[in-house]
Amino acid sequence: MFFRQLGLSLFTVLMLAGCGTTVVNPVTGQTERTVMDEPMEIAEGKKAHAEVLKSYGAYPDAKLQAYVNEVGQKLARNSHRANLPWTFTVLDSPEVNAFALPGGYVYITRGILAYMESEADMAGVIGHEIGHVTARHGAQRATRQQAAGIGVLAATVLGAILEGAAGLEGSTELFGQVAQGVAAGYVARYSREQELQADALGAEYLARNRYDPGNMVDVIGVLYSQERYAADQARARGESPSEGGGWLSSHPSNEQRLRDIRQHAAAHAGQYGDDGRDRFLRMIEGMRFGESPSQGLTRGQHFYHPDLGVAITASAGWRIVNADDSVTMMAPDRGAALRLMGVPPELGRSHDEIIRQLLKTPQGRITRGQINGLPATHFEGQVAGRDGRAQRLDFTLVTGPRQAQYLLLYLAADAGALQRHFAQLVATEKTFRALTDEDRQAARPWMVRVVPMPRGGFAELQRQAVVSQAQLRLLNGVYAGGRDPDPGPPVKTVVAR
């Protein structure tokens, strides 16, 4: 999500004096020591809420926000902590993600909503996150972190976001680096017991609100399909599937969760109401899908940023990774990459001034020219690496539309990788350009449409869609097996606006 940055105050160390106090856990009824009592949960959650909104942004659809809040408030009223000032927010993010902060702040992304099949499915995700709050899991994590020197805000906020984030590559790269550097990844996960407890509470809250708790099984199935799809896509690119990223990766095994959830559902056997599928599909009709123009749009080998007015094209076979503060074109073997970043105005207005600010005493060769009519300056030289040895540095500064400055940084695993990929790095750099009319047409945002399933099935549905048949099957809950929808009933597709 190009140039989006989370406020640094999220990672400010806020140490608490003393050994904390004791509270009664609302779920278990047991007394536990804590560094975060309820007033502090609410206060710290409120502070962090502002930072989350600054980072992600709330999805600009008042009706969808009101709908999600209505469902969330209904679940919260029938939870173990109905007294909290609960807040439910749809984030403008394509990540398949949901998380909660202490004090009753619950977030669900439009990315995960696109893959839900009903209101009851959505309620299952929200109920799980409510369970983390009612059982005080964030406060428990903050208490564990005190001995490690991690502040309350860093432990709870960073941990909550990472718990559901989409892995190191992509928009959560910054979070992953901070977690590894600050706490060796420890804050990135709830414990196995906490996750299973949140599952159980989610099922209980569904039942209390006349949703079938069996929908928790469906939610886990959706997330498992996401995992399968990501693995299949990696294999198609010739890469080894990762061990998981996203909301499901920090949770216990699928098999154990499914077994336990089925037991919880059986314990709440009874007559339940409508799952709200039709109502849910009406609410997500027209919802943005994938990246938004303010975050930059990946379309095949092209990256467009309509708000900034720039575009770049990756070499064939190279992968585009759209991150918080940059976009990276990565070689298939991951040996080299070209990273595009915006240059903060305070670093200077001219290329020479920016180079001096970046390198202090620049030593190397400077070449001036143009890239597609835009003023460009390439620097090739050496800097001292972390081990003190000289390391080659290549980058290009380009003045884009509205006099904004951009940095194109050459990255390589070693000198050999840089030499192997240098020609492609240069070729990719040369595609950087101001958006053309053709680019703007290609950069139209995508949205979810709800249409009757055609007689020709997914093959016919795909003819009018902008995503593959595989992704259409994923969107409609049949990627990892299951019966295809019959012709006629509503299904989800994705089209360009």
Short mmCIF file of C-alpha atoms in Angstrom, two decimals:
data_model
loop_
_atom_site.label_atom_id
_atom_site.label_comp_id
_atom_site.label_asym_id
_atom_site.label_seq_id
_atom_site.Cartn_x
_atom_site.Cartn_y
_atom_site.Cartn_z
CA MET A 1 0.00 0.00 0.00
CA PHE A 2 2.33 2.54 -1.44
CA PHE A 3 3.49 5.34 0.88
CA ARG A 4 1.13 4.41 3.73
CA GLN A 5 2.97 4.51 7.02
CA LEU A 6 1.91 3.63 10.53
CA GLY A 7 2.58 6.36 13.04
CA LEU A 8 5.77 5.76 14.99
CA SER A 9 3.92 6.34 18.24
CA LEU A 10 2.59 2.81 17.95
CA PHE A 11 6.06 1.55 18.73
CA THR A 12 6.88 4.03 21.47
CA VAL A 13 7.95 2.21 24.60
CA LEU A 14 5.47 2.97 27.36
CA MET A 15 6.84 1.24 30.42
CA LEU A 16 4.74 0.87 33.52
CA ALA A 17 6.15 1.21 37.01
CA GLY A 18 5.59 -1.43 39.65
CA CYS A 19 4.24 -4.93 39.32
CA GLY A 20 0.72 -4.10 38.21
CA THR A 21 -2.50 -5.00 39.96
CA THR A 22 -4.99 -7.87 40.06
CA VAL A 23 -8.29 -8.14 38.22
CA VAL A 24 -11.00 -10.76 37.81
CA ASN A 25 -11.13 -12.14 34.27
CA PRO A 26 -14.74 -11.65 33.04
CA VAL A 27 -14.70 -14.93 31.08
CA THR A 28 -13.02 -17.33 33.50
CA GLY A 29 -13.92 -15.66 36.78
CA GLN A 30 -10.32 -16.17 37.92
CA THR A 31 -8.07 -13.52 39.45
CA GLU A 32 -5.00 -12.61 37.39
CA ARG A 33 -2.14 -10.15 37.75
CA THR A 34 -2.06 -7.46 35.09
CA VAL A 35 -0.25 -4.29 34.07
CA MET A 36 -3.41 -3.12 32.29
CA ASP A 37 -6.65 -2.75 34.18
CA GLU A 38 -9.91 -1.94 32.39
CA PRO A 39 -9.59 1.88 32.44
CA MET A 40 -6.10 1.54 30.96
CA GLU A 41 -7.36 -0.93 28.33
CA ILE A 42 -9.91 1.65 27.22
CA ALA A 43 -7.46 4.55 27.30
CA GLU A 44 -4.68 2.77 25.40
CA GLY A 45 -7.13 1.29 22.91
CA LYS A 46 -8.49 4.76 22.18
CA LYS A 47 -5.00 6.11 21.51
CA ALA A 48 -4.13 3.21 19.25
CA HIS A 49 -7.45 3.47 17.41
CA ALA A 50 -6.44 6.86 16.05
CA GLU A 51 -3.16 5.41 14.79
CA VAL A 52 -4.86 2.45 13.13
CA LEU A 53 -7.23 4.76 11.28
CA LYS A 54 -4.31 6.95 10.25
CA SER A 55 -2.48 3.93 8.90
CA TYR A 56 -5.22 1.97 7.17
CA GLY A 57 -8.09 4.42 6.84
CA ALA A 58 -11.72 3.53 7.39
CA TYR A 59 -13.48 2.25 4.28
CA PRO A 60 -15.55 5.19 2.94
CA ASP A 61 -18.96 3.50 2.83
CA ALA A 62 -21.28 4.74 5.57
CA LYS A 63 -23.90 2.04 4.97
CA LEU A 64 -21.39 -0.81 5.17
CA GLN A 65 -19.78 0.71 8.28
CA ALA A 66 -23.20 1.03 9.94
CA TYR A 67 -24.09 -2.55 9.03
CA VAL A 68 -20.87 -4.03 10.44
CA ASN A 69 -21.19 -1.88 13.55
CA GLU A 70 -24.79 -3.03 14.04
CA VAL A 71 -23.80 -6.71 13.89
CA GLY A 72 -20.79 -6.10 16.11
CA GLN A 73 -22.74 -4.17 18.73
CA LYS A 74 -25.37 -6.93 18.85
CA LEU A 75 -22.67 -9.52 19.50
CA ALA A 76 -20.93 -7.31 22.07
CA ARG A 77 -24.15 -6.69 24.02
CA ASN A 78 -24.39 -10.43 24.56
CA SER A 79 -20.73 -10.92 25.43
CA HIS A 80 -18.95 -11.08 28.78
CA ARG A 81 -18.05 -7.38 28.66
CA ALA A 82 -21.12 -5.57 27.41
CA ASN A 83 -20.07 -2.52 29.42
CA LEU A 84 -17.10 -1.63 27.19
CA PRO A 85 -17.45 1.27 24.70
CA TRP A 86 -17.25 -1.08 21.71
CA THR A 87 -16.17 0.24 18.31
CA PHE A 88 -16.32 -1.76 15.07
CA THR A 89 -14.58 -0.47 11.95
CA VAL A 90 -14.19 -1.70 8.38
CA LEU A 91 -10.66 -0.84 7.27
CA ASP A 92 -9.88 0.18 3.69
CA SER A 93 -7.43 -2.65 3.15
CA PRO A 94 -7.33 -5.59 0.73
CA GLU A 95 -5.61 -7.73 3.39
CA VAL A 96 -7.60 -10.76 4.53
CA ASN A 97 -7.44 -9.64 8.12
CA ALA A 98 -9.29 -8.91 11.34
CA PHE A 99 -7.89 -7.92 14.71
CA ALA A 100 -8.87 -6.32 18.00
CA LEU A 101 -7.28 -3.94 20.47
CA PRO A 102 -7.87 -3.76 24.21
CA GLY A 103 -10.83 -1.68 25.30
CA GLY A 104 -13.29 -2.93 22.67
CA TYR A 105 -11.80 -1.78 19.36
CA VAL A 106 -12.47 -4.38 16.66
CA TYR A 107 -11.38 -4.13 13.02
CA ILE A 108 -12.34 -6.13 9.96
CA THR A 109 -10.96 -5.38 6.50
CA ARG A 110 -12.93 -5.11 3.31
CA GLY A 111 -10.45 -7.71 2.08
CA ILE A 112 -11.79 -10.42 4.37
CA LEU A 113 -15.42 -9.34 3.87
CA ALA A 114 -15.14 -10.14 0.16
CA TYR A 115 -14.52 -13.79 0.98
CA MET A 116 -17.31 -14.21 3.54
CA GLU A 117 -20.51 -15.90 2.38
CA SER A 118 -23.04 -14.58 4.87
CA GLU A 119 -23.72 -12.29 7.79
CA ALA A 120 -23.26 -15.29 10.09
CA ASP A 121 -19.77 -15.88 8.66
CA MET A 122 -18.89 -12.22 9.26
CA ALA A 123 -20.32 -12.48 12.77
CA GLY A 124 -18.06 -15.48 13.37
CA VAL A 125 -14.95 -13.43 12.56
CA ILE A 126 -16.14 -10.50 14.67
CA GLY A 127 -17.16 -12.81 17.51
CA HIS A 128 -13.69 -14.36 17.57
CA GLU A 129 -12.11 -10.92 17.88
CA ILE A 130 -14.61 -9.90 20.58
CA GLY A 131 -13.49 -13.03 22.41
CA HIS A 132 -9.90 -11.80 22.47
CA VAL A 133 -11.10 -8.60 24.15
CA THR A 134 -13.54 -10.14 26.61
CA ALA A 135 -10.94 -12.68 27.76
CA ARG A 136 -8.38 -9.87 28.13
CA HIS A 137 -5.85 -11.52 25.82
CA GLY A 138 -4.25 -8.21 24.85
CA ALA A 139 -3.80 -7.25 28.49
CA GLN A 140 -2.34 -10.69 29.24
CA ARG A 141 0.14 -10.29 26.41
CA ALA A 142 1.11 -6.83 27.65
CA THR A 143 1.73 -8.28 31.11
CA ARG A 144 4.02 -10.96 29.68
CA GLN A 145 5.92 -8.34 27.73
CA GLN A 146 6.71 -6.13 30.72
CA ALA A 147 9.59 -8.36 31.79
CA ALA A 148 10.99 -8.23 28.25
CA GLY A 149 11.00 -4.44 28.29
CA ILE A 150 8.25 -4.05 25.70
CA GLY A 151 5.83 -1.22 26.43
CA VAL A 152 2.11 -1.80 26.82
CA LEU A 153 1.16 0.00 23.64
CA ALA A 154 3.85 -1.70 21.58
CA ALA A 155 2.97 -5.15 22.94
CA THR A 156 -0.77 -4.89 22.43
CA VAL A 157 -1.06 -2.83 19.24
CA LEU A 158 1.84 -4.31 17.31
CA GLY A 159 0.89 -7.79 18.43
CA ALA A 160 -2.77 -7.39 17.51
CA ILE A 161 -1.97 -6.16 14.01
CA LEU A 162 0.67 -8.79 13.39
CA GLU A 163 -1.64 -11.52 14.66
CA GLY A 164 -3.79 -10.99 11.64
CA ALA A 165 -1.40 -9.47 9.14
CA ALA A 166 -0.72 -10.83 5.71
CA GLY A 167 2.88 -11.91 6.02
CA LEU A 168 6.28 -10.34 5.48
CA GLU A 169 5.85 -9.66 1.77
CA GLY A 170 3.35 -6.99 0.92
CA SER A 171 1.78 -4.35 3.04
CA THR A 172 2.85 -5.77 6.40
CA GLU A 173 6.58 -5.81 5.71
CA LEU A 174 7.22 -2.94 8.12
CA PHE A 175 5.33 -4.66 10.91
CA GLY A 176 7.26 -7.90 10.40
CA GLN A 177 10.62 -6.15 10.58
CA VAL A 178 9.69 -4.28 13.73
CA ALA A 179 8.45 -7.44 15.44
CA GLN A 180 11.64 -9.31 14.64
CA GLY A 181 13.84 -6.43 15.77
CA VAL A 182 11.96 -5.55 18.94
CA ALA A 183 10.68 -8.82 20.31
CA ALA A 184 11.91 -11.61 18.04
CA GLY A 185 8.37 -12.13 16.77
CA TYR A 186 7.04 -13.00 20.21
CA VAL A 187 4.39 -10.31 20.20
CA ALA A 188 3.16 -11.42 16.78
CA ARG A 189 0.98 -14.21 18.10
CA TYR A 190 -1.56 -15.02 20.68
CA SER A 191 -0.93 -18.29 22.44
CA ARG A 192 -2.49 -21.49 21.19
CA GLU A 193 -4.76 -21.56 24.23
CA GLN A 194 -5.88 -17.97 23.67
CA GLU A 195 -6.79 -18.68 20.04
CA LEU A 196 -8.79 -21.75 20.95
CA GLN A 197 -10.53 -19.81 23.70
CA ALA A 198 -11.41 -17.02 21.24
CA ASP A 199 -12.83 -19.65 18.86
CA ALA A 200 -14.98 -21.05 21.65
CA LEU A 201 -16.16 -17.60 22.67
CA GLY A 202 -16.94 -16.73 19.07
CA ALA A 203 -19.12 -19.82 18.78
CA GLU A 204 -20.83 -18.96 22.08
CA TYR A 205 -21.53 -15.39 20.99
CA LEU A 206 -22.97 -16.63 17.69
CA ALA A 207 -25.34 -18.94 19.54
CA ARG A 208 -26.39 -16.17 21.96
CA ASN A 209 -27.40 -14.07 18.94
CA ARG A 210 -29.24 -16.84 17.07
CA TYR A 211 -26.50 -17.42 14.52
CA ASP A 212 -25.60 -21.06 13.99
CA PRO A 213 -22.20 -21.56 15.69
CA GLY A 214 -21.43 -23.99 12.87
CA ASN A 215 -20.63 -20.90 10.83
CA MET A 216 -17.32 -20.77 12.68
CA VAL A 217 -16.43 -23.94 10.77
CA ASP A 218 -17.28 -22.15 7.52
CA VAL A 219 -15.03 -19.22 8.47
CA ILE A 220 -12.09 -21.52 9.12
CA GLY A 221 -12.79 -23.20 5.79
CA VAL A 222 -12.67 -19.86 3.99
CA LEU A 223 -9.36 -19.00 5.59
CA TYR A 224 -7.93 -22.43 4.88
CA SER A 225 -8.91 -21.98 1.22
CA GLN A 226 -6.99 -18.70 1.25
CA GLU A 227 -3.94 -20.60 2.43
CA ARG A 228 -4.37 -23.22 -0.31
CA TYR A 229 -4.84 -20.56 -2.99
CA ALA A 230 -1.71 -18.66 -1.90
CA ALA A 231 0.31 -21.90 -1.96
CA ASP A 232 -0.96 -22.77 -5.45
CA GLN A 233 -0.13 -19.28 -6.71
CA ALA A 234 3.39 -19.57 -5.30
CA ARG A 235 3.92 -22.90 -7.04
CA ALA A 236 2.66 -21.40 -10.31
CA ARG A 237 5.39 -18.75 -9.99
CA GLY A 238 7.96 -21.46 -9.37
CA GLU A 239 8.31 -20.54 -5.70
CA SER A 240 8.05 -22.66 -2.59
CA PRO A 241 4.81 -22.02 -0.70
CA SER A 242 5.31 -20.08 2.50
CA GLU A 243 4.29 -21.61 5.78
CA GLY A 244 1.46 -19.16 6.02
CA GLY A 245 0.61 -15.55 6.35
CA GLY A 246 -2.64 -13.90 7.22
CA TRP A 247 -5.29 -14.26 9.84
CA LEU A 248 -5.06 -18.04 10.00
CA SER A 249 -1.28 -18.42 10.21
CA SER A 250 -0.95 -17.47 13.85
CA HIS A 251 -3.69 -19.82 14.96
CA PRO A 252 -3.60 -23.53 15.91
CA SER A 253 -3.78 -26.21 13.23
CA ASN A 254 -6.84 -26.35 11.01
CA GLU A 255 -7.57 -29.91 12.08
CA GLN A 256 -7.58 -29.09 15.77
CA ARG A 257 -9.64 -25.94 15.27
CA LEU A 258 -12.22 -27.74 13.17
CA ARG A 259 -12.47 -30.55 15.70
CA ASP A 260 -12.87 -28.17 18.63
CA ILE A 261 -15.31 -25.87 16.85
CA ARG A 262 -17.52 -28.81 15.90
CA GLN A 263 -17.59 -29.78 19.57
CA HIS A 264 -18.51 -26.24 20.60
CA ALA A 265 -21.22 -26.10 17.93
CA ALA A 266 -22.67 -29.40 19.16
CA ALA A 267 -22.71 -28.02 22.71
CA HIS A 268 -24.87 -25.14 21.45
CA ALA A 269 -27.23 -27.30 19.41
CA GLY A 270 -30.59 -25.65 18.81
CA GLN A 271 -32.79 -23.81 16.34
CA TYR A 272 -31.13 -20.80 14.76
CA GLY A 273 -32.32 -18.02 12.53
CA ASP A 274 -31.47 -17.00 8.99
CA ASP A 275 -27.74 -16.77 8.24
CA GLY A 276 -28.29 -13.38 6.62
CA ARG A 277 -26.70 -14.31 3.28
CA ASP A 278 -28.96 -12.14 1.12
CA ARG A 279 -28.61 -9.15 3.44
CA PHE A 280 -24.83 -9.56 3.54
CA LEU A 281 -24.49 -9.80 -0.24
CA ARG A 282 -26.59 -6.65 -0.68
CA MET A 283 -24.28 -4.78 1.67
CA ILE A 284 -21.04 -5.75 -0.09
CA GLU A 285 -22.43 -5.14 -3.58
CA GLY A 286 -20.18 -2.50 -5.15
CA MET A 287 -17.50 -2.80 -2.43
CA ARG A 288 -13.97 -2.04 -3.59
CA PHE A 289 -11.88 -5.16 -4.28
CA GLY A 290 -8.11 -5.40 -4.06
CA GLU A 291 -5.86 -2.37 -3.91
CA SER A 292 -7.33 1.13 -4.01
CA PRO A 293 -6.11 4.07 -6.12
CA SER A 294 -4.71 5.75 -3.01
CA GLN A 295 -2.58 2.66 -2.36
CA GLY A 296 -1.52 2.00 -5.94
CA LEU A 297 -2.89 -0.70 -8.25
CA THR A 298 -1.12 -3.81 -9.52
CA ARG A 299 -2.40 -5.00 -12.88
CA GLY A 300 -0.36 -7.91 -14.20
CA GLN A 301 3.20 -6.61 -14.72
CA HIS A 302 2.12 -2.98 -14.37
CA PHE A 303 1.87 -0.82 -11.26
CA TYR A 304 -0.24 2.32 -11.43
CA HIS A 305 -0.66 5.01 -8.79
CA PRO A 306 -3.52 7.23 -10.01
CA ASP A 307 -3.37 9.56 -7.00
CA LEU A 308 0.34 10.27 -7.56
CA GLY A 309 0.08 10.13 -11.34
CA VAL A 310 2.94 7.65 -11.91
CA ALA A 311 3.34 4.14 -13.29
CA ILE A 312 6.06 1.51 -13.71
CA THR A 313 6.21 -1.88 -15.43
CA ALA A 314 8.05 -4.93 -14.11
CA SER A 315 10.02 -7.25 -16.39
CA ALA A 316 8.32 -10.45 -17.50
CA GLY A 317 8.30 -12.98 -14.67
CA TRP A 318 9.19 -10.40 -12.03
CA ARG A 319 6.86 -10.01 -9.09
CA ILE A 320 5.36 -6.72 -7.89
CA VAL A 321 5.15 -6.30 -4.09
CA ASN A 322 3.09 -3.27 -3.08
CA ALA A 323 4.14 -2.33 0.46
CA ASP A 324 3.38 0.42 2.95
CA ASP A 325 6.00 2.90 1.84
CA SER A 326 7.27 1.47 -1.45
CA VAL A 327 6.61 -0.81 -4.37
CA THR A 328 9.19 -3.44 -5.27
CA MET A 329 9.76 -5.29 -8.54
CA MET A 330 11.40 -8.58 -7.54
CA ALA A 331 13.31 -11.02 -9.75
CA PRO A 332 11.93 -14.58 -9.95
CA ASP A 333 14.93 -15.95 -8.02
CA ARG A 334 14.61 -13.11 -5.47
CA GLY A 335 18.25 -12.31 -6.07
CA ALA A 336 17.59 -8.71 -7.08
CA ALA A 337 14.87 -6.10 -7.02
CA LEU A 338 14.10 -2.52 -7.94
CA ARG A 339 12.35 -0.57 -5.17
CA LEU A 340 10.40 2.63 -5.87
CA MET A 341 9.91 5.05 -2.97
CA GLY A 342 8.75 8.59 -2.53
CA VAL A 343 11.33 11.06 -1.25
CA PRO A 344 10.12 13.18 1.71
CA PRO A 345 10.16 16.90 0.80
CA GLU A 346 12.35 17.71 3.79
CA LEU A 347 15.25 15.86 2.13
CA GLY A 348 15.49 18.55 -0.51
CA ARG A 349 14.04 19.90 -3.72
CA SER A 350 16.94 19.16 -6.09
CA HIS A 351 18.59 15.82 -6.87
CA ASP A 352 21.98 17.07 -5.68
CA GLU A 353 20.53 18.23 -2.36
CA ILE A 354 18.76 14.88 -1.85
CA ILE A 355 21.95 12.94 -2.60
CA ARG A 356 23.87 15.04 -0.06
CA GLN A 357 21.19 14.48 2.55
CA LEU A 358 21.11 10.73 1.88
CA LEU A 359 24.85 10.11 1.71
CA LYS A 360 26.37 13.10 3.55
CA THR A 361 29.68 12.78 1.66
CA PRO A 362 28.74 11.12 -1.63
CA GLN A 363 31.57 9.34 -3.43
CA GLY A 364 30.69 7.90 -6.78
CA ARG A 365 29.65 8.67 -10.33
CA ILE A 366 26.62 10.82 -11.08
CA THR A 367 24.90 10.60 -14.47
CA ARG A 368 22.16 13.02 -15.49
CA GLY A 369 19.46 12.41 -18.05
CA GLN A 370 15.75 11.79 -18.46
CA ILE A 371 13.35 8.87 -18.10
CA ASN A 372 10.32 9.25 -20.34
CA GLY A 373 10.74 13.02 -20.29
CA LEU A 374 11.19 13.23 -16.51
CA PRO A 375 14.46 14.65 -15.10
CA ALA A 376 16.59 11.82 -13.69
CA THR A 377 19.93 11.49 -11.88
CA HIS A 378 21.65 8.13 -11.42
CA PHE A 379 24.19 7.58 -8.66
CA GLU A 380 26.65 4.70 -8.70
CA GLY A 381 29.13 4.47 -5.87
CA GLN A 382 30.01 2.77 -2.61
CA VAL A 383 28.94 3.08 0.99
CA ALA A 384 30.11 1.36 4.15
CA GLY A 385 28.06 -1.75 4.88
CA ARG A 386 27.05 -2.96 8.32
CA ASP A 387 30.28 -4.91 8.57
CA GLY A 388 32.31 -1.83 7.70
CA ARG A 389 33.24 -3.08 4.25
CA ALA A 390 32.51 -1.11 1.10
CA GLN A 391 29.23 -1.99 -0.57
CA ARG A 392 28.04 -0.93 -4.00
CA LEU A 393 25.12 1.48 -4.13
CA ASP A 394 23.02 2.20 -7.21
CA PHE A 395 19.93 4.39 -7.30
CA THR A 396 18.17 6.87 -9.52
CA LEU A 397 16.30 10.00 -8.51
CA VAL A 398 13.43 11.08 -10.75
CA THR A 399 11.30 14.22 -10.62
CA GLY A 400 7.72 13.16 -11.28
CA PRO A 401 4.40 14.95 -11.74
CA ARG A 402 3.78 17.96 -9.47
CA GLN A 403 7.57 18.12 -8.81
CA ALA A 404 7.39 15.12 -6.47
CA GLN A 405 10.71 13.31 -6.08
CA TYR A 406 11.07 9.51 -6.39
CA LEU A 407 13.91 7.14 -5.57
CA LEU A 408 14.53 3.97 -7.60
CA LEU A 409 16.86 1.80 -5.54
CA TYR A 410 18.74 -1.19 -6.93
CA LEU A 411 18.78 -4.12 -4.48
CA ALA A 412 20.74 -7.36 -4.82
CA ALA A 413 21.70 -10.29 -2.64
CA ASP A 414 25.32 -10.01 -3.74
CA ALA A 415 27.55 -8.64 -6.49
CA GLY A 416 26.92 -11.65 -8.71
CA ALA A 417 23.13 -11.25 -8.48
CA LEU A 418 23.43 -7.56 -9.29
CA GLN A 419 25.48 -8.34 -12.38
CA ARG A 420 23.04 -11.05 -13.54
CA HIS A 421 19.99 -8.84 -13.19
CA PHE A 422 21.47 -5.42 -13.91
CA ALA A 423 20.08 -5.15 -17.46
CA GLN A 424 16.56 -5.97 -16.26
CA LEU A 425 16.85 -3.51 -13.39
CA VAL A 426 17.75 -0.77 -15.84
CA ALA A 427 15.00 -1.83 -18.25
CA THR A 428 12.40 -1.73 -15.48
CA GLU A 429 13.62 1.66 -14.31
CA LYS A 430 13.18 3.02 -17.82
CA THR A 431 9.45 2.23 -17.70
CA PHE A 432 8.85 4.73 -14.87
CA ARG A 433 6.52 7.35 -16.29
CA ALA A 434 3.76 9.84 -15.73
CA LEU A 435 0.38 8.17 -16.18
CA THR A 436 -0.89 8.15 -19.75
CA ASP A 437 -4.55 8.06 -20.79
CA GLU A 438 -4.07 4.38 -21.58
CA ASP A 439 -2.62 3.81 -18.10
CA ARG A 440 -5.58 5.53 -16.46
CA GLN A 441 -7.98 3.29 -18.35
CA ALA A 442 -6.08 0.20 -17.22
CA ALA A 443 -5.96 1.53 -13.65
CA ARG A 444 -9.70 1.56 -13.08
CA PRO A 445 -10.43 0.21 -9.60
CA TRP A 446 -12.16 -3.14 -9.14
CA MET A 447 -15.35 -3.83 -7.24
CA VAL A 448 -17.43 -6.75 -6.04
CA ARG A 449 -20.60 -7.41 -8.00
CA VAL A 450 -23.34 -9.84 -7.01
CA VAL A 451 -24.95 -11.52 -10.02
CA PRO A 452 -26.98 -14.68 -10.72
CA MET A 453 -24.78 -17.71 -11.36
CA PRO A 454 -24.82 -18.21 -15.15
CA ARG A 455 -25.67 -21.55 -16.74
CA GLY A 456 -22.11 -21.86 -17.98
CA GLY A 457 -20.78 -21.83 -14.41
CA PHE A 458 -17.50 -20.22 -13.45
CA ALA A 459 -16.17 -20.36 -17.02
CA GLU A 460 -18.98 -18.09 -18.19
CA LEU A 461 -18.80 -15.92 -15.07
CA GLN A 462 -15.10 -15.30 -15.70
CA ARG A 463 -15.69 -13.86 -19.18
CA GLN A 464 -16.99 -10.62 -17.68
CA ALA A 465 -14.68 -10.66 -14.64
CA VAL A 466 -11.22 -9.18 -14.11
CA VAL A 467 -9.98 -12.09 -11.97
CA SER A 468 -9.31 -15.73 -12.78
CA GLN A 469 -11.69 -18.66 -12.45
CA ALA A 470 -9.60 -19.87 -9.53
CA GLN A 471 -10.12 -16.59 -7.67
CA LEU A 472 -13.83 -16.59 -8.48
CA ARG A 473 -14.09 -20.06 -6.94
CA LEU A 474 -12.18 -18.77 -3.92
CA LEU A 475 -14.55 -15.79 -3.60
CA ASN A 476 -17.53 -18.10 -3.64
CA GLY A 477 -16.31 -20.68 -1.15
CA VAL A 478 -15.62 -23.64 -3.44
CA TYR A 479 -11.90 -23.33 -4.16
CA ALA A 480 -10.80 -26.15 -1.86
CA GLY A 481 -13.72 -28.40 -2.71
CA GLY A 482 -17.45 -28.32 -2.45
CA ARG A 483 -20.32 -28.25 -4.88
CA ASP A 484 -20.45 -25.49 -7.48
CA PRO A 485 -23.44 -23.14 -7.12
CA ASP A 486 -26.50 -23.96 -9.22
CA PRO A 487 -27.45 -21.55 -12.03
CA GLY A 488 -29.61 -18.69 -10.78
CA PRO A 489 -28.71 -17.98 -7.13
CA PRO A 490 -26.51 -14.93 -6.44
CA VAL A 491 -22.72 -15.29 -6.53
CA LYS A 492 -19.84 -12.83 -6.28
CA THR A 493 -17.70 -11.62 -9.15
CA VAL A 494 -15.18 -8.82 -9.62
CA VAL A 495 -15.41 -6.20 -12.37
CA ALA A 496 -13.70 -2.91 -13.22
CA ARG A 497 -15.61 0.28 -12.42
#
